[in-house]
XYZ file of C-alpha atoms in Angstrom:
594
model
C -24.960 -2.156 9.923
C -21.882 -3.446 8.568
C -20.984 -2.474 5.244
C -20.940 -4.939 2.541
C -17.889 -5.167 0.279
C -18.649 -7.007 -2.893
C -15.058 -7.235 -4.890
C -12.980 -10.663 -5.349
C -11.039 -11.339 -2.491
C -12.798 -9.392 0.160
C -16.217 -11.602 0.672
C -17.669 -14.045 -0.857
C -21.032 -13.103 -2.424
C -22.918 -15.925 -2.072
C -23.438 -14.749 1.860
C -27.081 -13.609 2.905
C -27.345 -9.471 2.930
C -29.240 -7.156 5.154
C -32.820 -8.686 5.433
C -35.286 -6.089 4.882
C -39.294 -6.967 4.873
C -41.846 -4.864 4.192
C -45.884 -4.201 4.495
C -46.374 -8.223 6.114
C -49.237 -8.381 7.879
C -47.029 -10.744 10.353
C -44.422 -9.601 11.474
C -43.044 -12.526 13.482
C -39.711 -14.435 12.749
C -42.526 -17.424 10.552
C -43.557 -14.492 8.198
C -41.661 -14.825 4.874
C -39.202 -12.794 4.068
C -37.120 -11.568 0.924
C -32.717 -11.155 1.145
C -30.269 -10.442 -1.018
C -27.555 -12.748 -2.044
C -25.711 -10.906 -3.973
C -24.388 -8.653 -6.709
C -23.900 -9.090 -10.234
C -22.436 -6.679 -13.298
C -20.679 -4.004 -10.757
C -17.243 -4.507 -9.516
C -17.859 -1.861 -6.660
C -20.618 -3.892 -5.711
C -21.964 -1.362 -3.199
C -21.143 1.734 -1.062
C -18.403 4.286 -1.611
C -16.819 1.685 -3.929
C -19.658 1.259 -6.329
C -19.142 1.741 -10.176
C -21.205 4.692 -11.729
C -21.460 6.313 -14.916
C -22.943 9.814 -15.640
C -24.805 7.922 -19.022
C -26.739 5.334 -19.791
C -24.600 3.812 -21.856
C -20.764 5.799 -22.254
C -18.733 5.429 -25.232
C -15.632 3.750 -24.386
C -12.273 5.844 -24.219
C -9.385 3.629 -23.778
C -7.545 2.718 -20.288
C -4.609 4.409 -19.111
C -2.824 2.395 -16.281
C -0.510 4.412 -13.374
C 2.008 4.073 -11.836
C -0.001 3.192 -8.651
C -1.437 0.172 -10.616
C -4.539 2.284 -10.659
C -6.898 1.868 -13.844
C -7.973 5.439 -15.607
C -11.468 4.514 -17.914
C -14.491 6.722 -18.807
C -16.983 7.358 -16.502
C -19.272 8.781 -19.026
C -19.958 12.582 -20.146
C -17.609 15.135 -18.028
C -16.151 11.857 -15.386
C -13.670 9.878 -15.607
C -13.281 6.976 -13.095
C -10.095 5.669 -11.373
C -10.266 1.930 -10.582
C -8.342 -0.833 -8.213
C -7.457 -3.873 -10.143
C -10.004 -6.042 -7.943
C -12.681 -3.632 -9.248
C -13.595 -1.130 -6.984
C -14.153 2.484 -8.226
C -11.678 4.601 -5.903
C -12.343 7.798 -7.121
C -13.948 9.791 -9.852
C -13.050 12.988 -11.472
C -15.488 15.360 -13.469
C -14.003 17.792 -16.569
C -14.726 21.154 -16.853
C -17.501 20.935 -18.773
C -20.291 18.354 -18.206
C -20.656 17.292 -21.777
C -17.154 16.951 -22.251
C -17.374 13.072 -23.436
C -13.877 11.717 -23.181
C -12.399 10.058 -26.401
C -9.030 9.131 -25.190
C -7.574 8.310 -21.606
C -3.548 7.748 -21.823
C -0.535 8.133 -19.011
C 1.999 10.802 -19.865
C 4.546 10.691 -17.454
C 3.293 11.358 -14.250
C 0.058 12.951 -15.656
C -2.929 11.586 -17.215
C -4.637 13.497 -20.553
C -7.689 13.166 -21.593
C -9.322 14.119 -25.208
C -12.471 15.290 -24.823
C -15.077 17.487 -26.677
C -11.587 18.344 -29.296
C -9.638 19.417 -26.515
C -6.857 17.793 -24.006
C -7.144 17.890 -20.254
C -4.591 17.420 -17.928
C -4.227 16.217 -14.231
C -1.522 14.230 -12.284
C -1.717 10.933 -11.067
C -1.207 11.718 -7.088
C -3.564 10.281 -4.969
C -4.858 13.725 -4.099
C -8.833 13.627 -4.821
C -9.548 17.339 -5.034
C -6.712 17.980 -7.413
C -9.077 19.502 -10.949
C -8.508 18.812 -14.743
C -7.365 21.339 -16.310
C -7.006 22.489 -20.062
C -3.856 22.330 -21.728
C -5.366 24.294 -24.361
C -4.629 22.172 -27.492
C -7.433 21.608 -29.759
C -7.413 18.344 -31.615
C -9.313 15.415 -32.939
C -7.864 12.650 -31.685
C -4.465 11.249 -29.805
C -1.969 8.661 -29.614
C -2.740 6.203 -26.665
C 1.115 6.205 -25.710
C 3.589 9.103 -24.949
C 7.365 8.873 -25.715
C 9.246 11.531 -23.527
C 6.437 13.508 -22.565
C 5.382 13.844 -25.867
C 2.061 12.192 -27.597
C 1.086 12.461 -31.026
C -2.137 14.726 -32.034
C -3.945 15.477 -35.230
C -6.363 18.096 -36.378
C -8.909 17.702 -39.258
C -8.637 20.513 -41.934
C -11.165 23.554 -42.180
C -11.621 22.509 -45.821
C -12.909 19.450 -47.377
C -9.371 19.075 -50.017
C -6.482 20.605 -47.618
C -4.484 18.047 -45.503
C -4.609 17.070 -42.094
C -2.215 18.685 -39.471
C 0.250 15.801 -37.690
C 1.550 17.505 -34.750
C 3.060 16.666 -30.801
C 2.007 18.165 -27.793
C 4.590 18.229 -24.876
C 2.415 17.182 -21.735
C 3.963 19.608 -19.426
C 3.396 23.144 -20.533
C 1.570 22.261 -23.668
C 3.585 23.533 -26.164
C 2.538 21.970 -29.554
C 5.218 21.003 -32.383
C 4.234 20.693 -35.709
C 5.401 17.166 -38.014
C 3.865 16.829 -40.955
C 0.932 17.628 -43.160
C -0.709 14.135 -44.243
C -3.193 13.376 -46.671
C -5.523 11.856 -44.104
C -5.870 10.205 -40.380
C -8.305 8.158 -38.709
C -6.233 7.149 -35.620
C -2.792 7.925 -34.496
C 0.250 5.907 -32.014
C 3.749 6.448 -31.294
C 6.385 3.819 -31.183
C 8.831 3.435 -29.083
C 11.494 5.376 -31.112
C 9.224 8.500 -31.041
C 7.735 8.002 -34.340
C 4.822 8.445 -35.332
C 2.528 5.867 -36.995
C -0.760 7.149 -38.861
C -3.570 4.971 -39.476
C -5.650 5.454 -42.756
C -7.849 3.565 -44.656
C -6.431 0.507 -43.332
C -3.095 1.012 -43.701
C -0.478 2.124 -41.394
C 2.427 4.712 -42.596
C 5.283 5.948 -40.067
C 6.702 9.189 -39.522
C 9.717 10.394 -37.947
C 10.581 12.786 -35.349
C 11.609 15.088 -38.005
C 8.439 14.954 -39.924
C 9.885 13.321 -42.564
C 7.694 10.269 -44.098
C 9.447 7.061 -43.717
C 9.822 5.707 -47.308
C 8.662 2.197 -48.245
C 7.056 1.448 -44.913
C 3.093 0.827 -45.865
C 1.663 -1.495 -43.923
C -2.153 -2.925 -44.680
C -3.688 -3.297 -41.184
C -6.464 -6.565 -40.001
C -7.874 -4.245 -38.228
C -8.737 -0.421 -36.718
C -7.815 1.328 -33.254
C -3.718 0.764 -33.471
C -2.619 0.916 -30.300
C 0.949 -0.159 -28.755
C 1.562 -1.901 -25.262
C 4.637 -3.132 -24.430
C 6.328 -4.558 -27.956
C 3.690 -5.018 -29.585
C 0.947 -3.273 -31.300
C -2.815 -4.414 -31.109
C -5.923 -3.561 -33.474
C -9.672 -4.541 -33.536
C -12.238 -5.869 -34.971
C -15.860 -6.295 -34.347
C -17.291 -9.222 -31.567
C -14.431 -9.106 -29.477
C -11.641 -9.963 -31.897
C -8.056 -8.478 -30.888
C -5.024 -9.418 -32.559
C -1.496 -8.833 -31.778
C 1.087 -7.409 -34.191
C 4.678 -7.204 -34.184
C 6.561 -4.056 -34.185
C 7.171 -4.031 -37.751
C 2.894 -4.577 -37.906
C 3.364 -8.095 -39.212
C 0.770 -10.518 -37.260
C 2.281 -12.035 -34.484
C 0.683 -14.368 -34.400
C -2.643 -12.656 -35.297
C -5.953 -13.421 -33.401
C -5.390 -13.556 -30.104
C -8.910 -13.262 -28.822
C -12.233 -12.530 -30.231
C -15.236 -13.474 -32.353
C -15.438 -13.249 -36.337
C -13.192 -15.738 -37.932
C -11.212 -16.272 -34.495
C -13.787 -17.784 -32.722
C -14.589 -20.468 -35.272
C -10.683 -21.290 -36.313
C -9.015 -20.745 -32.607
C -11.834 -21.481 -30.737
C -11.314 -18.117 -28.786
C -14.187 -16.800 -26.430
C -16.488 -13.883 -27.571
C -16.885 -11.042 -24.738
C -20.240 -8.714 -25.342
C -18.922 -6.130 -22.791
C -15.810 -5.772 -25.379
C -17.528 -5.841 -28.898
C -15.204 -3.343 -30.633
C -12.563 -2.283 -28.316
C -11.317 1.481 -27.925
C -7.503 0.537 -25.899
C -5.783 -1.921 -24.915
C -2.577 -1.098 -22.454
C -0.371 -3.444 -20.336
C -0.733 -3.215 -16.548
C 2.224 -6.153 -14.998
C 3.161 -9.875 -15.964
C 0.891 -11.308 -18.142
C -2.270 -8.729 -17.145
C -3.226 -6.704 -19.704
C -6.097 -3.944 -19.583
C -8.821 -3.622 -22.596
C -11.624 -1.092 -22.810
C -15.382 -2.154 -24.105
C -17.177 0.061 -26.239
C -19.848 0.640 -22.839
C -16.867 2.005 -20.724
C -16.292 -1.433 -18.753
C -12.744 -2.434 -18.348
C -11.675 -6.344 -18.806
C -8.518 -7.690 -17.266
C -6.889 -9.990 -19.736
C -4.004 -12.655 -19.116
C -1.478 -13.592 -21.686
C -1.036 -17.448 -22.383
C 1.876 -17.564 -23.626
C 2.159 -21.148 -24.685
C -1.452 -20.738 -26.505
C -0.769 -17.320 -27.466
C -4.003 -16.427 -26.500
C -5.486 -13.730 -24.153
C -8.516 -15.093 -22.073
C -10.774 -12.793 -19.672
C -10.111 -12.632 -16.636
C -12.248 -10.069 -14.772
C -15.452 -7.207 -15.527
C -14.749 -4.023 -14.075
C -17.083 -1.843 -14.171
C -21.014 -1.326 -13.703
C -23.704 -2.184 -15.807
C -25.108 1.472 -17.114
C -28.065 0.055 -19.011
C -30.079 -3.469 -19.544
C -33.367 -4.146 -20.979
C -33.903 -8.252 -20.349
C -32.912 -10.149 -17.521
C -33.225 -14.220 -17.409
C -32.719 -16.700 -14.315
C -32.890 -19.979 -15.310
C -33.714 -22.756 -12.864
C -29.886 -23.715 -12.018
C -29.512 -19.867 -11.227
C -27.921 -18.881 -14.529
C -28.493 -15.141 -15.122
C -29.072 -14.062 -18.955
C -28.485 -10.048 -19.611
C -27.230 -7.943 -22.251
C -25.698 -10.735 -24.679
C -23.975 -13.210 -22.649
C -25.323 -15.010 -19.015
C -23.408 -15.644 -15.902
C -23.399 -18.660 -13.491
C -24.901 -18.916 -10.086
C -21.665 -18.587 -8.603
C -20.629 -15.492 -10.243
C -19.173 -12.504 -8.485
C -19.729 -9.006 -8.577
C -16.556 -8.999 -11.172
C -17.043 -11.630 -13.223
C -17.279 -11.667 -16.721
C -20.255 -12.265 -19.055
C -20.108 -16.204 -20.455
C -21.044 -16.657 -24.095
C -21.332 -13.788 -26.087
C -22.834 -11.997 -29.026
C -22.390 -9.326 -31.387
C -25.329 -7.504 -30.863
C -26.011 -3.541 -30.716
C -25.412 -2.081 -27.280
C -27.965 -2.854 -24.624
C -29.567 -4.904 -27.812
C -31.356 -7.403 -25.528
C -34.857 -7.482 -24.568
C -36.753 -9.802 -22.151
C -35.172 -13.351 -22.570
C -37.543 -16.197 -22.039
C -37.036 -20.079 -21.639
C -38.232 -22.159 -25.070
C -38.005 -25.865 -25.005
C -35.214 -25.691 -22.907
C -33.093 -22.967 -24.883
C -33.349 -19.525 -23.744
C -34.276 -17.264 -26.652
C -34.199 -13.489 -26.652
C -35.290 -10.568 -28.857
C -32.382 -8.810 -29.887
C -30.907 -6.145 -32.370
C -27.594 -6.218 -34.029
C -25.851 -3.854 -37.066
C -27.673 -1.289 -36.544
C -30.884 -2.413 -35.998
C -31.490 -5.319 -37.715
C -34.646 -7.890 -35.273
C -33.181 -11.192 -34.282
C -33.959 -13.510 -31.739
C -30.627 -14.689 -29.577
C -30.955 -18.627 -28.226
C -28.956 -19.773 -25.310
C -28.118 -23.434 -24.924
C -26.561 -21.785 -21.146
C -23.725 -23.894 -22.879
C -22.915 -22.297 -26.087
C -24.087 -19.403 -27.847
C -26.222 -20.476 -31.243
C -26.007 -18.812 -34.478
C -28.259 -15.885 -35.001
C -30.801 -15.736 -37.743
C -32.330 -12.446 -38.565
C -36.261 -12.046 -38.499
C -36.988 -11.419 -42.178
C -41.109 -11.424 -42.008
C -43.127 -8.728 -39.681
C -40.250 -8.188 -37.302
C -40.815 -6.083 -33.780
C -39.032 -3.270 -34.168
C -36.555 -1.087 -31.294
C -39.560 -0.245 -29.021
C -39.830 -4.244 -28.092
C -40.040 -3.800 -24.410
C -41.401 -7.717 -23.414
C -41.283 -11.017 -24.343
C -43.362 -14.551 -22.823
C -43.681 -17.824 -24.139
C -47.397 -18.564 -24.129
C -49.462 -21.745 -25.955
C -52.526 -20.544 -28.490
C -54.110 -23.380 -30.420
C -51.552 -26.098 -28.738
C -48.278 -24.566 -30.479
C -45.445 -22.487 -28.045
C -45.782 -18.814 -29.367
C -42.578 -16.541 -28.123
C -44.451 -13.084 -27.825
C -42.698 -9.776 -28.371
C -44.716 -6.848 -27.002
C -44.237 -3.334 -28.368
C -44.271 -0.306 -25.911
C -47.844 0.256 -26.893
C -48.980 -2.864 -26.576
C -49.097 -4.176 -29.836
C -47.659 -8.099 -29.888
C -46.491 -10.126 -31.941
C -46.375 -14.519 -31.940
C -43.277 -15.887 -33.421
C -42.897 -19.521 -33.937
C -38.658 -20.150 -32.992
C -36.315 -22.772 -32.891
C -33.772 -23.580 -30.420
C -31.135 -21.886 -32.905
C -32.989 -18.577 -32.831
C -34.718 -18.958 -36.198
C -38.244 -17.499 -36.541
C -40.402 -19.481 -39.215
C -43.449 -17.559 -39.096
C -45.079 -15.071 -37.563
C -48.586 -13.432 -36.547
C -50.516 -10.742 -34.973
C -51.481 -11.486 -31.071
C -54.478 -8.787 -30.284
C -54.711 -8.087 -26.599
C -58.211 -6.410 -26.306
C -57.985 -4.467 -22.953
C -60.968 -1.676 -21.404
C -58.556 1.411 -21.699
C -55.700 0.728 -23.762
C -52.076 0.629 -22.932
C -49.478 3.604 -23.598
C -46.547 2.658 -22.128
C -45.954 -1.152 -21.670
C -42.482 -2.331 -19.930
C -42.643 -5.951 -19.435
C -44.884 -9.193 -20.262
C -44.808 -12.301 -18.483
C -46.701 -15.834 -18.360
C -45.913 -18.547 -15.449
C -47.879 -21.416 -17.666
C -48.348 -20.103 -20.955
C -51.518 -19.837 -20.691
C -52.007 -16.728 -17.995
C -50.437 -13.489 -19.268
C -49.696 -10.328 -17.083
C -48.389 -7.370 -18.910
C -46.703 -4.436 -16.765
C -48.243 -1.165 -18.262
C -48.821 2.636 -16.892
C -48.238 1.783 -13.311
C -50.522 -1.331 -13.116
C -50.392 -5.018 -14.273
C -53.148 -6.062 -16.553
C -54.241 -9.821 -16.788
C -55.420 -11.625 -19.525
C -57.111 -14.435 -20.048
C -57.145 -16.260 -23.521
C -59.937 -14.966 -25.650
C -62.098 -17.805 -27.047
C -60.453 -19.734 -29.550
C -63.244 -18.847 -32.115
C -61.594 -15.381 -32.423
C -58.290 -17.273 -34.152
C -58.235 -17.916 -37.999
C -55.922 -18.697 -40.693
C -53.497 -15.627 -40.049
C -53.935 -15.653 -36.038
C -53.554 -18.633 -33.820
C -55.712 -16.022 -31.219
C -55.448 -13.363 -28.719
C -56.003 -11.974 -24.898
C -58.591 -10.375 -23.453
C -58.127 -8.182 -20.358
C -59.697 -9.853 -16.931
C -58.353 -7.714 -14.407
C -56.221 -4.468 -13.884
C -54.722 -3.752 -10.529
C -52.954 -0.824 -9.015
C -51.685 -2.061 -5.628
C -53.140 -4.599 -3.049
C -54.550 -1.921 -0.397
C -55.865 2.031 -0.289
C -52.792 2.726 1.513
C -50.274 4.681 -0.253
C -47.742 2.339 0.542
C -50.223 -0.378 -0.545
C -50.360 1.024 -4.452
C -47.378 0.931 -6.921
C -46.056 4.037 -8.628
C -46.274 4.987 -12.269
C -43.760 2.445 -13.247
C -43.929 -1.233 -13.126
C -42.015 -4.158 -14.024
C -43.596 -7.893 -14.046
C -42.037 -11.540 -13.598
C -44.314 -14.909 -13.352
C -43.329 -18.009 -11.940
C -45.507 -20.841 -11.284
C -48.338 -19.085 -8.644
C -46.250 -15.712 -7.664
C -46.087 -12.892 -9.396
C -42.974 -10.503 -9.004
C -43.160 -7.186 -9.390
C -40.076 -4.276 -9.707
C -41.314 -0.437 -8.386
C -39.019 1.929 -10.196
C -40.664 4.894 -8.822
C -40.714 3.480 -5.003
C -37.613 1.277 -4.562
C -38.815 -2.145 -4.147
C -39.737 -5.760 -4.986
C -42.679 -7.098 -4.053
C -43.590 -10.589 -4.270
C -47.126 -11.886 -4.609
C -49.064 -15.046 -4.287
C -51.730 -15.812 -7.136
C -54.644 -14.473 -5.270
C -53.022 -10.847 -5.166
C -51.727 -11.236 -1.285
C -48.432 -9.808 -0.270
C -46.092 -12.300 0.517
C -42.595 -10.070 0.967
C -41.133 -7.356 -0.053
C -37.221 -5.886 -0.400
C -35.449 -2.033 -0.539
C -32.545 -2.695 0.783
C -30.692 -0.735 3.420
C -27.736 0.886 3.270
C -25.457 -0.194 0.519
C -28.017 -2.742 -0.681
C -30.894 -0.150 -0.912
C -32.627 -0.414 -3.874
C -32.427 2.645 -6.123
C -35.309 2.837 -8.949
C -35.422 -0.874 -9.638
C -36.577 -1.924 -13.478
C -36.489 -5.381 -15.194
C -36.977 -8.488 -13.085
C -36.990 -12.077 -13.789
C -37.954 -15.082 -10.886
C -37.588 -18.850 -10.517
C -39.056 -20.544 -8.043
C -38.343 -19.095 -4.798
C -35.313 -16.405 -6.730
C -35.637 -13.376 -8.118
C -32.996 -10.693 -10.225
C -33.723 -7.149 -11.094
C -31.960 -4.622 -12.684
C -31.449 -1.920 -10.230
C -30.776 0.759 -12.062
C -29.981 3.753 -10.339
C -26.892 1.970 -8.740
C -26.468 0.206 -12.587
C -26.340 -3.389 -11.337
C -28.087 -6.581 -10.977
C -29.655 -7.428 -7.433
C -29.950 -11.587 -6.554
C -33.097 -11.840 -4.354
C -33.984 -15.068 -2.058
C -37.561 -15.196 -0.873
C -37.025 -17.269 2.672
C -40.014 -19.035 4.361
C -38.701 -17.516 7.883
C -36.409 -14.835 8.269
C -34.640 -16.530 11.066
C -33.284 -18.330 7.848
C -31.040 -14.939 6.220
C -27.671 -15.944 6.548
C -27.809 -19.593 7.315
């Protein structure tokens, strides 16, 4: 079998994969038949090239770009990941130690250092993919994100709470450490071209020269944290997205040049959730720059310089974590905080945005036309998200009985003639919110689902008519009927009672699911994602198999969670390869590819 190669430029996605069908009882070319048409939220897409991560959700460390043209990002604790500016991961290196969890990526020369677990690592940038990292031994807590001469800027905190911090440089080749200065405090340091120094404290920039000496007079208030340099000017951020450009003297120029907060509403500038609060920014060629997101994803920006504006330009990068996946009926795809289009590629970027918490979004579900989602932002803080698939709406927090960070589910279902959007706990416990198309919750209420053994670890709710409920929950799906509307009152519009629980469709041990399920509804099929044995399985609404889909090769499925279906369309969240899988069920398998 042909490998497939997912990256822009190579194929285009929106070609029918392998065709793999499973358990049919007919197995001529009539029997129906699930493919996959494609890859979302990995740049590698599949194979060697794939995007992975070693956590479920790494910290982001910067980007460092070579000489090759090669990007240098975080690949999570003790990795870090080289990538080819159309997205493919060409190689990945581990640290020394497996916990190391890099902090800072930045070019030296021809080397690349890496702070990690208060110590820098070294290796060169040669092509050679055996070649180790190795300790320069220098201990410090954090690192400029340029190097002038072979020299970058380092900084220790002090082994008392009153006594200053230590300023110092560290020569790249042969370590050998200089001390500068002793300075009152540091949160973040860069180099300008000159060789100073520049320390960032509190908000406000001082500069220090190569002899140590503090430059006099030259206090700058910054907009924002993270002061980096690329090219001749400096960048800082802010939270949702924002970046904005400074001149070398740190004087805005001209300011916000892409981003959320007050940018989004005055320039009308695009939010990115992949980039939130960015930890680097560094110039690749032209008008490309490079920016890291806080989940180690990389996004390739482009300059305008008449707008003076940066505007995304690619993803690269996997997708280490997602709890709530959404296809719409025009094949939009909702997941963590933003959606892309049915013509997306494996490197696009996420449309819309929000600034939620990191992997903040549960189950997304379709409300009088607006897609609404339960979601967490600033630490925590229940709100529900609402998609126009146009435009992002404002976000109102949910003030009364809120779910809370275990919210695993979410359906729209119809008690007592009103549309309820129900948030399920991990343990079953649910919750009916009443929510308007700008993500508002007026009032809420307690949804009892009475079941004959009790749930313990729920993962996913769905309803195809709002009426029907299946809830995914300790390797089976549970259905529920509507309990009789004499069980509602005055602080419950009613509940669910349990009508059947099933485990698999056969005795057959490739006829039962394993210990963890995923469910999706959709008009008479139910879809269901099995983590523990690698598949999709689609089913008709009297419990008969219709199709299922692994995968072979690079599109093998590996432990498969959240899933969402439309019509004759599926998505899942395959997990152990961190990406999203588009699935086509096809009425005759003579069809895959046509």
């Amino acid at each position: 079998m042909k490998k497939t190669r997912m990256w822009l430029g190579i194929v285009k996605t929106g070609v029918a994969l392998t065709l793999v069908t499973l358990f049919c009882a007919v197995t001529s070319s009539a029997a129906p038949v699930l493919v996959c048409e494609g890859i979302l939220g990995n740049s590698g897409g599949g194979g060697d090239t794939l995007v992975r991560y070693t956590a479920p959700l790494p910290q982001g460390a910067g980007v460092a770009v070579d000489e090759y043209g090669f990007l240098w990002a975080t690949g999570g604790p003790g990795r870090i990941n080289r990538y080819a500016l159309d997205g493919r991961q060409i190689a990945t290196y581990t640290l020394p130690s497996e916990d190391s969890l890099p902090k800072r990526i930045i070019k030296a020369g021809d080397k690349i250092v890496v702070l990690a677990k208060g110590e820098l690592f070294t290796r060169s940038t040669a092509l050679n993919t055996t070649e180790a990292f190795t300790s320069l031994e220098i201990k410090a807590a954090g690192i400029s994100s340029n190097a002038v001469q072979g020299k970058i800027a380092c900084w220790q905190i002090p082994s008392q709470k009153d006594e200053p911090f230590t300023l110092f440089l560290t020569e790249v080749t042969g370590g050998t450490r200089t001390d500068l200065a002793e300075v009152p405090g540091i949160h973040n340091v860069e180099m300008a071209a000159d060789g100073s120094v520049l320390v960032e404290y509190r908000g406000v920039a001082t500069k220090y020269g190569q002899d140590g000496k503090l430059v006099s007079d030259w206090n700058k208030k910054l907009p924002g944290t993270g002061l980096v340099r690329a090219g001749d000017y400096y960048y800082c951020f802010t939270h949702s997205s924002t970046i904005q450009r400074l001149s070398a003297d740190l004087v805005m120029s001209p300011g916000v040049v892409l981003g959320g907060a007050s940018g989004s509403v005055i320039a009308k500038m695009p939010i990115d959730a992949d980039i939130r609060l960015s930890t680097g920014l560094a110039h690749v060629s032209g008008n490309i720059y490079a920016v890291a997101g806080y989940g180690g994803t990389v996004m390739l920006l482009a300059w305008n310089e008449e707008k003076a504006q940066f505007s995304v330009q690619r993803r690269i990068g996997g997708l280490p974590c997602c709890s709530g996946l959404y296809l719409s009926p025009d094949g939009w795809v909702v997941a963590n905080a933003g959606a892309w289009s049915a013509d997306a590629r494996p490197d696009s970027p996420l449309e819309f945005g929000s600034p939620i918490d990191p992997d903040g979004m549960r189950q997304p579900v379709m409300l009088r036309g607006v897609v609404i989602a339960p979601a967490f932002r600033y630490g925590g803080r229940p709100n529900f998200l609402a998609f126009s698939l146009k435009s992002l709406s404002d976000l109102d927090d949910v003030k009364v009985d809120p779910f809370t960070k275990k919210a695993a589910g979410a359906a729209v279902v119809i008690l007592r003639k009103q549309d309820w959007v129900l948030v399920a706990e991990q343990d079953g416990v649910c919750r009916g919110f009443r929510v308007s198309s700008r993500g508002s919750s007026s009032n809420s209420a307690k949804i009892p689902l009475e079941t004959s053994s009790g749930i313990t670890s729920l993962t996913s709710i769905a309803s195809p008519d709002g009426l029907k409920l299946y809830a995914a929950a300790d390797g089976a799906i549970v259905e529920f009927a509507v309990a009789p509307e004499e069980t509602g009152n005055a602080d419950s519009p009613g509940g669910y009672t349990e009508k059947t629980r099933w485990k698999g469709w056969g005795t057959a041990e490739s006829e039962t699911f394993g210990g963890r399920v995923y469910v999706a509804a959709d008009k008479d099929r139910v879809w269901i994602s099995d983590t523990e044995k690698n598949r999709v399985l689609c089913f008709g609404a009297d419990k008969q198999l219709i199709a299922a889909f692994t995968g072979e090769g690079d599109e093998a499925l590996d432990k498969p969670t959240v899933i969402s279906a439309n019509a004759e369309q599926a998505v899942v969240y395959d997990s152990g390869k961190q990406r999203i899988v588009k699935l086509k069920l096809l009425k005759d398998k003579t069809l895959a590819g046509k």
